[in-house]
Coordinates of C-alpha atoms in Angstrom, one line a residue:
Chain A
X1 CA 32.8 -5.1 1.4
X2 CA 29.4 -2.7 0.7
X3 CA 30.4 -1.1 4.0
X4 CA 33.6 -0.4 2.8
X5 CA 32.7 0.9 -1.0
X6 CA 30.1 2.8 0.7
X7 CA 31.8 4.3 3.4
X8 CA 34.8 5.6 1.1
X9 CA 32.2 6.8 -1.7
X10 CA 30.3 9.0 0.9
X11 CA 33.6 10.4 2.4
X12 CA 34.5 11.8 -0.9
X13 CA 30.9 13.1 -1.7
X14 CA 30.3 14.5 1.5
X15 CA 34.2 16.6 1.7
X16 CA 33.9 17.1 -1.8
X17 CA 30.4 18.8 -1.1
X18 CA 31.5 20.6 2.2
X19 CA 34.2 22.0 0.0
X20 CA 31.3 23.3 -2.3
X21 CA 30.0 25.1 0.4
X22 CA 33.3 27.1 1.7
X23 CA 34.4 27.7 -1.4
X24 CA 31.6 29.0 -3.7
X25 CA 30.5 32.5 -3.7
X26 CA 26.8 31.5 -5.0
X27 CA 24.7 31.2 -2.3
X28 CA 22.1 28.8 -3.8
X29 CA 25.1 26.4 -4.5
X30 CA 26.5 26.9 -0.7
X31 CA 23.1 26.0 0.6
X32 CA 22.7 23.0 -1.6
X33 CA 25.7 21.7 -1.3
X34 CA 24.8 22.2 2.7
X35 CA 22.1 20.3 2.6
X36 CA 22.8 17.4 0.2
X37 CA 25.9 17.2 2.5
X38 CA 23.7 16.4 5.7
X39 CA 21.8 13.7 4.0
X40 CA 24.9 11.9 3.2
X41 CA 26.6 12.5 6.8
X42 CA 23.1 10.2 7.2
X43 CA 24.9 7.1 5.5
X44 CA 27.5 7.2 7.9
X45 CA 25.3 6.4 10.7
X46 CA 23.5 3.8 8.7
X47 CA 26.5 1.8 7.5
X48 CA 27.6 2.0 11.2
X49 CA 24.1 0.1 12.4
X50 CA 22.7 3.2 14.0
X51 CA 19.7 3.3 12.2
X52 CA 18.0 5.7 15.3
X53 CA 20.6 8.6 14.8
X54 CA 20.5 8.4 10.9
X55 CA 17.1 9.3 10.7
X56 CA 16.9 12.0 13.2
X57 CA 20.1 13.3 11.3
X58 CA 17.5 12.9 7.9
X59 CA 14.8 15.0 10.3
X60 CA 16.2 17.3 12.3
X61 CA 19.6 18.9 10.0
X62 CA 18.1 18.2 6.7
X63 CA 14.1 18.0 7.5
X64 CA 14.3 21.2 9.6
X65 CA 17.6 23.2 10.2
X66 CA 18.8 23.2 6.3
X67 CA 14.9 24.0 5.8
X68 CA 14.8 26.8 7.9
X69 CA 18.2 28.2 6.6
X70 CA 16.9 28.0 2.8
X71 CA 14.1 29.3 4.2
X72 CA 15.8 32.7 5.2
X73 CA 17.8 32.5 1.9
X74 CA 15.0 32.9 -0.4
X75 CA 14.4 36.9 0.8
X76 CA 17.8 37.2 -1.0
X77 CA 18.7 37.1 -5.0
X78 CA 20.1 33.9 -5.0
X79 CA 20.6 33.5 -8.5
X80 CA 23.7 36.2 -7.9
X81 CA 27.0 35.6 -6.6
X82 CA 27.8 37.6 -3.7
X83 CA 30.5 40.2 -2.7
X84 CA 32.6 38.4 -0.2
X85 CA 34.3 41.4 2.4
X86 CA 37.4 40.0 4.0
X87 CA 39.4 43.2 5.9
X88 CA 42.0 41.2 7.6
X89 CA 43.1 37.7 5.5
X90 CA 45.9 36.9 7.7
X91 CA 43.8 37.3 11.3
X92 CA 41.1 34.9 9.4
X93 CA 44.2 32.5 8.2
X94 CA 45.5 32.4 11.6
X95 CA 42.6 32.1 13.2
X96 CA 40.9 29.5 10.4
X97 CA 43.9 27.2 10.7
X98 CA 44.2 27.2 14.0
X99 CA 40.8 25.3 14.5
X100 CA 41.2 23.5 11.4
X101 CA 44.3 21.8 13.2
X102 CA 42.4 21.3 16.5
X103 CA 39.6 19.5 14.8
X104 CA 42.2 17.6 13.0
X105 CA 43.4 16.4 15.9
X106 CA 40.4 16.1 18.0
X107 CA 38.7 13.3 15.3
X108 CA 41.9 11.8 14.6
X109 CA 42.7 11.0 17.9
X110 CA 40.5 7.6 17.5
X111 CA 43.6 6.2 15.6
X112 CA 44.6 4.2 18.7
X113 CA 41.3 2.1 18.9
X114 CA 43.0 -0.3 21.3
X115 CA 42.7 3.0 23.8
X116 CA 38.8 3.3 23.2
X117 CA 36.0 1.4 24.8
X118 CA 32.0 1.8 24.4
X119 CA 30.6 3.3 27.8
X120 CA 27.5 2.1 26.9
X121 CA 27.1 -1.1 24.5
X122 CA 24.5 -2.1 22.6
X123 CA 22.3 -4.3 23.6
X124 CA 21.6 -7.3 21.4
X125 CA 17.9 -7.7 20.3
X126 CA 16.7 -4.1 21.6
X127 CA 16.4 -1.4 19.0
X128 CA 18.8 1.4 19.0
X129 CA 15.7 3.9 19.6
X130 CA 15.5 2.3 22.6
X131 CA 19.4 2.1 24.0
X132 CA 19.5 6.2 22.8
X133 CA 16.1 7.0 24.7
X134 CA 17.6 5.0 28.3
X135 CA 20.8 6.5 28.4
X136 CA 18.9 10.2 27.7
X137 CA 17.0 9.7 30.5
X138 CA 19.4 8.1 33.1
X139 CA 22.9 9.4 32.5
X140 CA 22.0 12.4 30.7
X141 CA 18.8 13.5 32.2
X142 CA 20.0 17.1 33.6
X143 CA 21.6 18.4 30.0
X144 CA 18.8 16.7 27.7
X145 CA 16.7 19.0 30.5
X146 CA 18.0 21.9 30.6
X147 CA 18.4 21.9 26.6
X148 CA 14.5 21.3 26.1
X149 CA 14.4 24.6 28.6
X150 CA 16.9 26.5 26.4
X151 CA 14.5 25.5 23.5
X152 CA 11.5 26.2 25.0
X153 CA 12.6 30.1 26.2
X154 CA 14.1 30.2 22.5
X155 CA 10.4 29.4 21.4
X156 CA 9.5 32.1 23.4
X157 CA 11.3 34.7 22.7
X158 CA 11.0 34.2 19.0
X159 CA 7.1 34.1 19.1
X160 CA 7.6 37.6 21.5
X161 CA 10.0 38.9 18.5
X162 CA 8.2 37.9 15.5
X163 CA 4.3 38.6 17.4
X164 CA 4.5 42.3 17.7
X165 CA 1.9 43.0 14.9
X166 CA 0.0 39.7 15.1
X167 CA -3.3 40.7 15.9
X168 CA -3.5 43.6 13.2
X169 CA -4.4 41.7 9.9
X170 CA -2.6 42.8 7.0
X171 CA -5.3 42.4 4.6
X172 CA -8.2 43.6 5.8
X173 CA -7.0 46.1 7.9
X174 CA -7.7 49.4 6.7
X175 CA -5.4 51.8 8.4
X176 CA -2.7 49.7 6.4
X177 CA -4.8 50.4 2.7
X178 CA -4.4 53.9 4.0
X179 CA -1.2 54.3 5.1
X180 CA -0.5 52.5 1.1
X181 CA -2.2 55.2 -0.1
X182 CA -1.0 58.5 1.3
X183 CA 2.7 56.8 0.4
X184 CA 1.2 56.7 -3.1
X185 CA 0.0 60.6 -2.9
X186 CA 3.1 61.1 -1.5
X187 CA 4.8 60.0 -4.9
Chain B
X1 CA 22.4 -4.7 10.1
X2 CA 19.9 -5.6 12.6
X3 CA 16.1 -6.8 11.0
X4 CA 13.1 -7.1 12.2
X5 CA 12.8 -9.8 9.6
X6 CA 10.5 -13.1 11.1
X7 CA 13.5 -15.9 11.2
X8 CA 12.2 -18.4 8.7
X9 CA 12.5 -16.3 6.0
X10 CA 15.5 -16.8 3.7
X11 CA 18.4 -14.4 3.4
X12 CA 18.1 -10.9 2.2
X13 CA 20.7 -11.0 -0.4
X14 CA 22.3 -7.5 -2.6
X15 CA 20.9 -9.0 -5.6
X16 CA 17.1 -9.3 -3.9
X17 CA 16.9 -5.9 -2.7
X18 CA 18.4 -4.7 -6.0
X19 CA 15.5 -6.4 -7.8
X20 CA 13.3 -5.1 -5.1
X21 CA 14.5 -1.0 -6.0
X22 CA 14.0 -1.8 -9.5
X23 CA 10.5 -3.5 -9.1
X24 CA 9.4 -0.3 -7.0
X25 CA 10.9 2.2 -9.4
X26 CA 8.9 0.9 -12.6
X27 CA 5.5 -0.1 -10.9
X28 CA 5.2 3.0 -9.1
X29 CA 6.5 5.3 -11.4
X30 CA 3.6 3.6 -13.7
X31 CA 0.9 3.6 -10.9
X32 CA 1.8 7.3 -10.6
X33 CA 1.3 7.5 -14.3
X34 CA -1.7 5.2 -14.5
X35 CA -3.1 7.8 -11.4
X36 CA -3.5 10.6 -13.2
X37 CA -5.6 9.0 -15.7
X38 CA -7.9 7.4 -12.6
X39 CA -7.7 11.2 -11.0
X40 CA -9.3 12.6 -14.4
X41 CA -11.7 9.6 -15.2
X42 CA -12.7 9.6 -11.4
X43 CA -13.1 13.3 -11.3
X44 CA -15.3 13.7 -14.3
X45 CA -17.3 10.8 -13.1
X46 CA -18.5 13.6 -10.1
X47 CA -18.7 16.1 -11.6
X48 CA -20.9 14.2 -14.4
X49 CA -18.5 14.6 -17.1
X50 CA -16.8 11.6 -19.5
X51 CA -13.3 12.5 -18.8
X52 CA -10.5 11.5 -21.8
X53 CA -12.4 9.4 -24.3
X54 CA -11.0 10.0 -27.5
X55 CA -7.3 8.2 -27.5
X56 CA -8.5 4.5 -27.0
X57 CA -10.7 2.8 -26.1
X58 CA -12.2 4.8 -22.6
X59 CA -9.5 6.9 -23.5
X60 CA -7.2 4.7 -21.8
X61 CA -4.4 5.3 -24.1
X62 CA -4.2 8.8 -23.0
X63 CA -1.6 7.9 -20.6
X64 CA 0.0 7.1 -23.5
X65 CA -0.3 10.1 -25.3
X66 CA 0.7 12.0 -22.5
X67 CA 3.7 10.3 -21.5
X68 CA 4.9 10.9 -25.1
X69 CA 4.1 14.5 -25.2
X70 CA 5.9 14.7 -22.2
X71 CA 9.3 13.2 -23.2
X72 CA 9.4 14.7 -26.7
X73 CA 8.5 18.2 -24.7
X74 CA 11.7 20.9 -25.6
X75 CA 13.8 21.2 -22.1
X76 CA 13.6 24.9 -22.0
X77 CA 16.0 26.4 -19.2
X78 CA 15.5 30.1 -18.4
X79 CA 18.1 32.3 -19.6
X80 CA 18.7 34.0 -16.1
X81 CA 18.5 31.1 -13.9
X82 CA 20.9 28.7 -12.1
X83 CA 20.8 26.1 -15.0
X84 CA 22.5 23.1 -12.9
X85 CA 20.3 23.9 -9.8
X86 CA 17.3 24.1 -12.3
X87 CA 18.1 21.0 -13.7
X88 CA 18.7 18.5 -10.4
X89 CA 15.8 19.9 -8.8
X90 CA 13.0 18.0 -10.5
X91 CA 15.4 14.9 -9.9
X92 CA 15.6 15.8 -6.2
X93 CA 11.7 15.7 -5.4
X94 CA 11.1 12.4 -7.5
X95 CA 14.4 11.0 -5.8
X96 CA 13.2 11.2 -2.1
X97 CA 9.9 10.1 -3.1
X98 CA 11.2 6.9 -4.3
X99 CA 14.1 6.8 -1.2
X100 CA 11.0 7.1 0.9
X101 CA 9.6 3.9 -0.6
X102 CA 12.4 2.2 0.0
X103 CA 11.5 1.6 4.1
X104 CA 8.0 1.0 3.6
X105 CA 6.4 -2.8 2.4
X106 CA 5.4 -2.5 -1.2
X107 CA 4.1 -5.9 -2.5
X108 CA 5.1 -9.5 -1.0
X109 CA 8.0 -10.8 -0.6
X110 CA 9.0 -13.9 -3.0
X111 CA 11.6 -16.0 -4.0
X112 CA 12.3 -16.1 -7.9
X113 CA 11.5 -19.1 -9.6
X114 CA 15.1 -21.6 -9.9
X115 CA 14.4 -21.8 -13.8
X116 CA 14.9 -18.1 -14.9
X117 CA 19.1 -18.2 -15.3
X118 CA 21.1 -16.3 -13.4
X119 CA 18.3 -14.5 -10.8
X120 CA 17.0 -18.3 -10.1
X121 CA 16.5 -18.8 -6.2
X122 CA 16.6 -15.2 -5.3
X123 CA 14.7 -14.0 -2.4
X124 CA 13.2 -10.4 -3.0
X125 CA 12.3 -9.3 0.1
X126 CA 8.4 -7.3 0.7
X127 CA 10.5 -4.0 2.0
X128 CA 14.1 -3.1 0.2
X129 CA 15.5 -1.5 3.6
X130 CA 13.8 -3.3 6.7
X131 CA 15.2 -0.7 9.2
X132 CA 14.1 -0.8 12.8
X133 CA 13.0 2.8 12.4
X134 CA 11.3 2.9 9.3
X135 CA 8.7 5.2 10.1
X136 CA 11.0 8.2 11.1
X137 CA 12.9 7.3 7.7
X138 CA 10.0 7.6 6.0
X139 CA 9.1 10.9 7.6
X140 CA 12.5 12.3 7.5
X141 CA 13.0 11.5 3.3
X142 CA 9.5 12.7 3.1
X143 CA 10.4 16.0 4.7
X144 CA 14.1 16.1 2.5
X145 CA 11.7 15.7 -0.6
X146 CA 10.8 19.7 -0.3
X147 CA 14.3 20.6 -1.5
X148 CA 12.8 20.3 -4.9
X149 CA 10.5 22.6 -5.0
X150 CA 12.5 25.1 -2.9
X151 CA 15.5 25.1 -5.6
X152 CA 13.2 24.5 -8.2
X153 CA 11.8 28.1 -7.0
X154 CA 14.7 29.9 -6.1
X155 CA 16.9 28.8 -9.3
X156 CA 14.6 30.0 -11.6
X157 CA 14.8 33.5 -11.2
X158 CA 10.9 34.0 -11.7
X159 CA 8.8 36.1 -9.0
X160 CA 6.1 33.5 -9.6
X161 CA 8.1 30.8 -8.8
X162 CA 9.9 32.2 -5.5
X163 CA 6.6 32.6 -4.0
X164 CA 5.6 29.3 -4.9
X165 CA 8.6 27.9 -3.2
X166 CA 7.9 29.8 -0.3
X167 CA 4.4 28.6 0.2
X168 CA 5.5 25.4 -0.3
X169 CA 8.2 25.3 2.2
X170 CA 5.5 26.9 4.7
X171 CA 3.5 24.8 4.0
X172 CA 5.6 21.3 3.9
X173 CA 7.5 22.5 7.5
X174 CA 4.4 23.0 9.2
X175 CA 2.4 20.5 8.4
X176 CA 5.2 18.0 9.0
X177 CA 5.1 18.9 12.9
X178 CA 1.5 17.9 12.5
X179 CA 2.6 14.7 11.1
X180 CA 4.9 13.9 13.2
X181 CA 3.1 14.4 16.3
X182 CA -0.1 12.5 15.6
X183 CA 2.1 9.4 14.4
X184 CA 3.8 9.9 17.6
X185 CA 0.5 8.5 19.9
X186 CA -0.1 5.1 17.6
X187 CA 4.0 4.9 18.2
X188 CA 3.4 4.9 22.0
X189 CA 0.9 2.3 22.0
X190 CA 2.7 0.2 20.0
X191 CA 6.5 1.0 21.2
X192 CA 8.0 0.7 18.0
X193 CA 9.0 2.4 15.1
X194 CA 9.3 -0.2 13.0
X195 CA 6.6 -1.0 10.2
X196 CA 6.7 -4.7 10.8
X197 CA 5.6 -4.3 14.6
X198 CA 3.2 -2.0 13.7
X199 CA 1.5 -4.7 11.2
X200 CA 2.1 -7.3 14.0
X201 CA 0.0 -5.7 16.6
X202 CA -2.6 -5.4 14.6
X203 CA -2.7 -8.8 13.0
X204 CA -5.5 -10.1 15.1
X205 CA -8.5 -8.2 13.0
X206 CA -10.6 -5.2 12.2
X207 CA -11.3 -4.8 16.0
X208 CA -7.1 -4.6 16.8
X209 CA -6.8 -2.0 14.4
X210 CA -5.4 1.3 16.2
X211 CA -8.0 3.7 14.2
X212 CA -10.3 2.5 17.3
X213 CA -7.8 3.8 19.9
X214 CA -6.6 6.6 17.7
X215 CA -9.4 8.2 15.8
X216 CA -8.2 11.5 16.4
X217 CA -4.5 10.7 15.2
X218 CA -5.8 9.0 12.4
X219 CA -7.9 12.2 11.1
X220 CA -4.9 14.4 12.1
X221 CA -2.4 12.3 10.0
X222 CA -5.3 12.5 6.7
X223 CA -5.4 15.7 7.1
X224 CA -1.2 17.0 7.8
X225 CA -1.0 13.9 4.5
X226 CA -2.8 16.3 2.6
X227 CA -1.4 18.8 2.7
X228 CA 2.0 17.2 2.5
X229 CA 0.8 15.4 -1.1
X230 CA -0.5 19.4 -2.0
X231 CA -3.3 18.0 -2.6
X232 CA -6.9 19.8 -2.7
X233 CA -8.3 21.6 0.1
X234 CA -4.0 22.3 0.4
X235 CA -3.2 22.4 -2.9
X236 CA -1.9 26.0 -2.6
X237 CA 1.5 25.3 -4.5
X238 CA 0.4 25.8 -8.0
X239 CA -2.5 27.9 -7.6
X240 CA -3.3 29.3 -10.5
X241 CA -5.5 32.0 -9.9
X242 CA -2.6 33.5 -7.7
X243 CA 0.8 31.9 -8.4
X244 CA 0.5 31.0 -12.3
X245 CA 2.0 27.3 -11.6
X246 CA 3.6 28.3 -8.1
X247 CA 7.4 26.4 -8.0
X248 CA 6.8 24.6 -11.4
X249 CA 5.9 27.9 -13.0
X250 CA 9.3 27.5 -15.4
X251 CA 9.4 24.2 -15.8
X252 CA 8.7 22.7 -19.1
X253 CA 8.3 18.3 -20.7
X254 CA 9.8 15.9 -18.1
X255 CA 11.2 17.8 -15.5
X256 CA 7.9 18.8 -15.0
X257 CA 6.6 15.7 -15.2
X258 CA 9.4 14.5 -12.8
X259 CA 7.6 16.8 -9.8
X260 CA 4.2 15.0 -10.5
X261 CA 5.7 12.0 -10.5
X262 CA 7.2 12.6 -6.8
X263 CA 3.8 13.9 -5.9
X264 CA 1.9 10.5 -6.2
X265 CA 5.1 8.8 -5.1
X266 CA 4.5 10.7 -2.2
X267 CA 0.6 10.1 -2.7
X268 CA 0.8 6.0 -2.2
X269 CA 3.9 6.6 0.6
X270 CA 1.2 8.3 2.8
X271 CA -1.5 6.3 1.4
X272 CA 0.7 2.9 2.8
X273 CA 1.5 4.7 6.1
X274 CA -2.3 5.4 7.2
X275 CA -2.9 1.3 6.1
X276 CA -0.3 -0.2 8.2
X277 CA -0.4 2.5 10.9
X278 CA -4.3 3.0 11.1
X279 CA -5.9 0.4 8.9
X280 CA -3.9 -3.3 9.9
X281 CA -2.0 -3.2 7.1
X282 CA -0.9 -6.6 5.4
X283 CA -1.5 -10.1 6.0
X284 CA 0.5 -12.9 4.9
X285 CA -0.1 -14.6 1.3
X286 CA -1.7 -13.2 -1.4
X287 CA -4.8 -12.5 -0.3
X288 CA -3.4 -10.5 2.5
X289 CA -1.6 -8.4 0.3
X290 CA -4.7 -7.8 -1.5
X291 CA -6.0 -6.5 1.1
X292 CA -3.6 -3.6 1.9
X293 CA -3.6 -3.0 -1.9
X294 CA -7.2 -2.5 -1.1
X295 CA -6.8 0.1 1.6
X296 CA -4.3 2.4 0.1
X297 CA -6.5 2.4 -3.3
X298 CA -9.4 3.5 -0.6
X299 CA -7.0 6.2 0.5
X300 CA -5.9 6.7 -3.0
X301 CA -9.8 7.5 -4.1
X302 CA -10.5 9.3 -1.1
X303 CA -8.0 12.4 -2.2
X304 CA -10.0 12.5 -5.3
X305 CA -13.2 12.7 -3.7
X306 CA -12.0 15.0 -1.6
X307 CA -10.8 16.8 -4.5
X308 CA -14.0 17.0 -6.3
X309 CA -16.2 17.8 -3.0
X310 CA -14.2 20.7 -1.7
X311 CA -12.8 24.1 -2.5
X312 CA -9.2 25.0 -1.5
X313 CA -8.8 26.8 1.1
X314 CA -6.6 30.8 1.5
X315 CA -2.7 30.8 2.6
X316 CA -3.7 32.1 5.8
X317 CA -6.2 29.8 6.7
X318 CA -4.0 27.0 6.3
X319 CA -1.7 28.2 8.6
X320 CA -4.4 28.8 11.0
X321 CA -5.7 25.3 10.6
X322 CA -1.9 23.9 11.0
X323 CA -0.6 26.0 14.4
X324 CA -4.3 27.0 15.8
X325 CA -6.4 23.8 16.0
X326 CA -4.2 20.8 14.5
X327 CA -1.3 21.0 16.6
X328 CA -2.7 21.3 19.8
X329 CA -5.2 18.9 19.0
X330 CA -2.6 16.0 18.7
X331 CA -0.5 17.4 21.7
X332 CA -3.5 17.3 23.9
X333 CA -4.0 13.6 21.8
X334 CA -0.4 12.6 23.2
X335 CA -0.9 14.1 26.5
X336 CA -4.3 11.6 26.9
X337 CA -2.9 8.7 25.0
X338 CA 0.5 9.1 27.5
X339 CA -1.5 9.5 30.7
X340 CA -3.7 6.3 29.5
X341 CA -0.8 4.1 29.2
X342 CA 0.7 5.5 32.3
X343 CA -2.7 4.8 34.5

């Protein structure tokens, strides 16, 4: 019965809050909208016993990707509603729709449960920490691999982008005072 | 839902762990208010002062005054800002405080007596959501808990209170890697992430404790609980001398109050994590609760003596202490504590 309240109660929250974030043209409701919609996808997991995948989807989307976007969003006025610029509205209907109906019928394929079977079961009295961390590394060694390398030369590359000027303090390095103040003569 | 739960104990009903959310929200929420008297009394005691001493006796009724200057405080909302944003975001950072709380054993469990009507024979159970993974829940709400002071900043349309924000999320997303990773070796040894196990493998005294095998995680997780809490030598949020009140700059009667309530929420959460991960936790009965009580109030007084002993440190060198010397620190800590398990 709680499964049942629950599940319906966070379905409505979470499209209701998804529709927040397409539809609003203020960025600080978008993002909050975002991220209060990732903690609820959270229950889902929870009321279906995977207790494991909840809390990484509480760490990873919410803890650090929602983070990290809000992060970026604070070097703008967020306290403004922004100029949306939308050249062709028929290409984006099209083209919006389109996956819109794929998605549709991608999740709603599940319909005929009879047709579905669990590849690989839970098993009873071992943790579901445990169950996700075996099949990782048997069955899906090669892409959980080659994603930590993807990550890892992502890492990379950022530290390369954002490291140009590391080593050149921007306090108490004078050329920078000076440069400050021959922009100041300047004016 | 799967439990960890030992099988003798009665059913965890609806009702119990209703009672349970209840019994955490008003006994921590007065502990958090009861702390700031302790922080002030405690403080002035090193810094051989007398502290609040004029509203009762010991000034113990300060709290009192306090909390009623606090709720009869005007709720001033900026003119410019996002009002609704403005307003939920105070709520937000005392919310995932409590949530937090929620997966972690506060109290014993009991069973309420038959007599009382309608509750008689209840059993409230020591945790109100026994997951199997409670730690990363912990971490995880812990870590959701710094949308507060990021809307909090960017909704009131205040320069002081952007860079606040900003700090703090700098602050909060790097020091959670720290966090995470030196949890992550006492985890291995154990092989659980539950908080049960974790009390369980060290139920067989001070010498089973994992402190012994993780000293290094253990003064890694203090010190990334720091600055998670903002508290002093991290306490960079609402620096004064540079940020006016950082984040809170705008905020006026409870929903600023509603921030420092999170923050000692947050203060006994960590507190409770170093004593069941680190320090044994719990025992059964009374006694044994008494002495986890014990612990966390040590962890409790050591933030305020580490409060009065030390300055805070600059923006930069926080970030130096986090990426520079913390972080590898535990990886290498993992790396050793992997390769000792594997041998």
């Amino acid at each position: 019965m709680y499964e049942i309240v629950a599940f319906y109660l966070f379905s409505a929250l979470t499209i209701g809050l998804f529709l927040v974030t397409v539809l609003s043209k203020n960025v600080l409701y978008a993002m909050t909208s975002l991220a209060a919609g990732m903690v609820l996808i959270s229950g889902f997991f929870f009321i279906l016993g995977a207790d494991f995948l909840g809390a990484v989807q509480l760490v990873a989307y919410v803890g650090a990707i929602m983070a990290l976007y809000s992060f970026a969003m604070m070097f703008f006025d967020a306290t403004r509603d922004i100029k949306e610029k939308n050249t062709n509205p028929a290409l984006v209907f099209l083209l919006g729709g389109l996956s819109a109906v794929v998605l549709v019928l991608m999740f709603a394929a599940p319909i005929h449960s009879d047709a579905i079977q669990a590849l690989y079961p839970m098993h009873e009295g071992v943790g579901n920490a445990q169950d996700v961390g075996i099949i990782l590394f048997t069955k899906y060694l090669v892409p959980f691999e080659v994603a930590a390398l993807m990550l890892l030369v992502a890492m990379i590359s950022g530290i390369i982008l954002a490291g140009k000027k590391m080593d050149q303090s921007l306090t108490e390095d004078m050329s920078a005072d000076d440069e400050i103040l021959t922009q100041k003569d300047e004016k | 839902m799967e439990t960890t739960l030992v099988e003798n104990l009665p059913e965890v009903t609806a009702a119990g762990v209703l009672i349970k959310a209840v019994i955490i929200m008003a006994v921590i929420s007065a502990i958090a208010g009861f702390g700031t008297y302790i922080e002030r009394k405690v403080l002035a005691f090193m810094q051989r002062r007398l502290g609040p001493m004029h509203v009762g006796p010991y000034g113990l009724l300060q709290l009192a005054a306090d909390g009623i200057k606090l709720f009869t405080k005007e709720d001033i909302v900026p003119q410019n800002a996002n009002k609704f944003i403005f307003m939920i975001a105070p709520i937000i950072t005392a919310a995932t405080a409590f949530i937090a709380l929620s997966a972690v054993p506060v109290f014993p469990d009991f069973t309420i007596p038959e007599f009382i009507p309608l509750l008689g024979g209840t059993f409230v159970p020591s945790i109100a959501a026994d997951l199997n993974i409670g730690i990363l829940f912990v971490l995880g709400m812990m870590a959701a808990g710094l949308y507060g002071p990021l809307l909090a900043g960017m909704s009131q349309a205040n320069k002081w209170g952007i860079i606040g924000a900003a700090r703090t999320a700098v602050q909060f997303l790097s020091y959670e890697v720290v966090t995470g990773l030196s949890i992550l070796a006492p985890i291995m040894i154990v092989g659980s992430l539950s908080f049960v196990d974790f009390n369980n493998a060290q139920s067989a005294g001070i010498g089973s404790w994992l402190i012994w095998q993780q000293p290094v995680a253990f003064v890694l997780f203090l010190i990334a609980g720091f600055a998670e809490t903002n508290r002093t030598p991290f306490d960079l949020l609402e620096h004064e001398a540079e940020v006016v009140s950082g984040y809170a700059t705008e905020y006026a009667g409870m929903r600023w109050g509603m921030f420092f309530i999170g923050e000692y929420a947050n203060m006994i959460t960590v507190s409770i994590i170093a004593a069941i991960v680190f320090l044994g936790g719990y025992s059964e009965g009374t006694l044994g609760w008494l002495t986890i009580i014990l612990k966390v109030g040590f962890f409790f007084f050591l933030m305020l003596w580490v409060r009065a002993s030390w300055p805070h440190v600059r923006p930069d060198q926080l970030m130096w202490l986090c990426w520079k010397v913390l972080m590898p620190i535990a990886l290498i800590n993992i790396l050793i504590t992997a390769l000792v398990i594997l041998v």
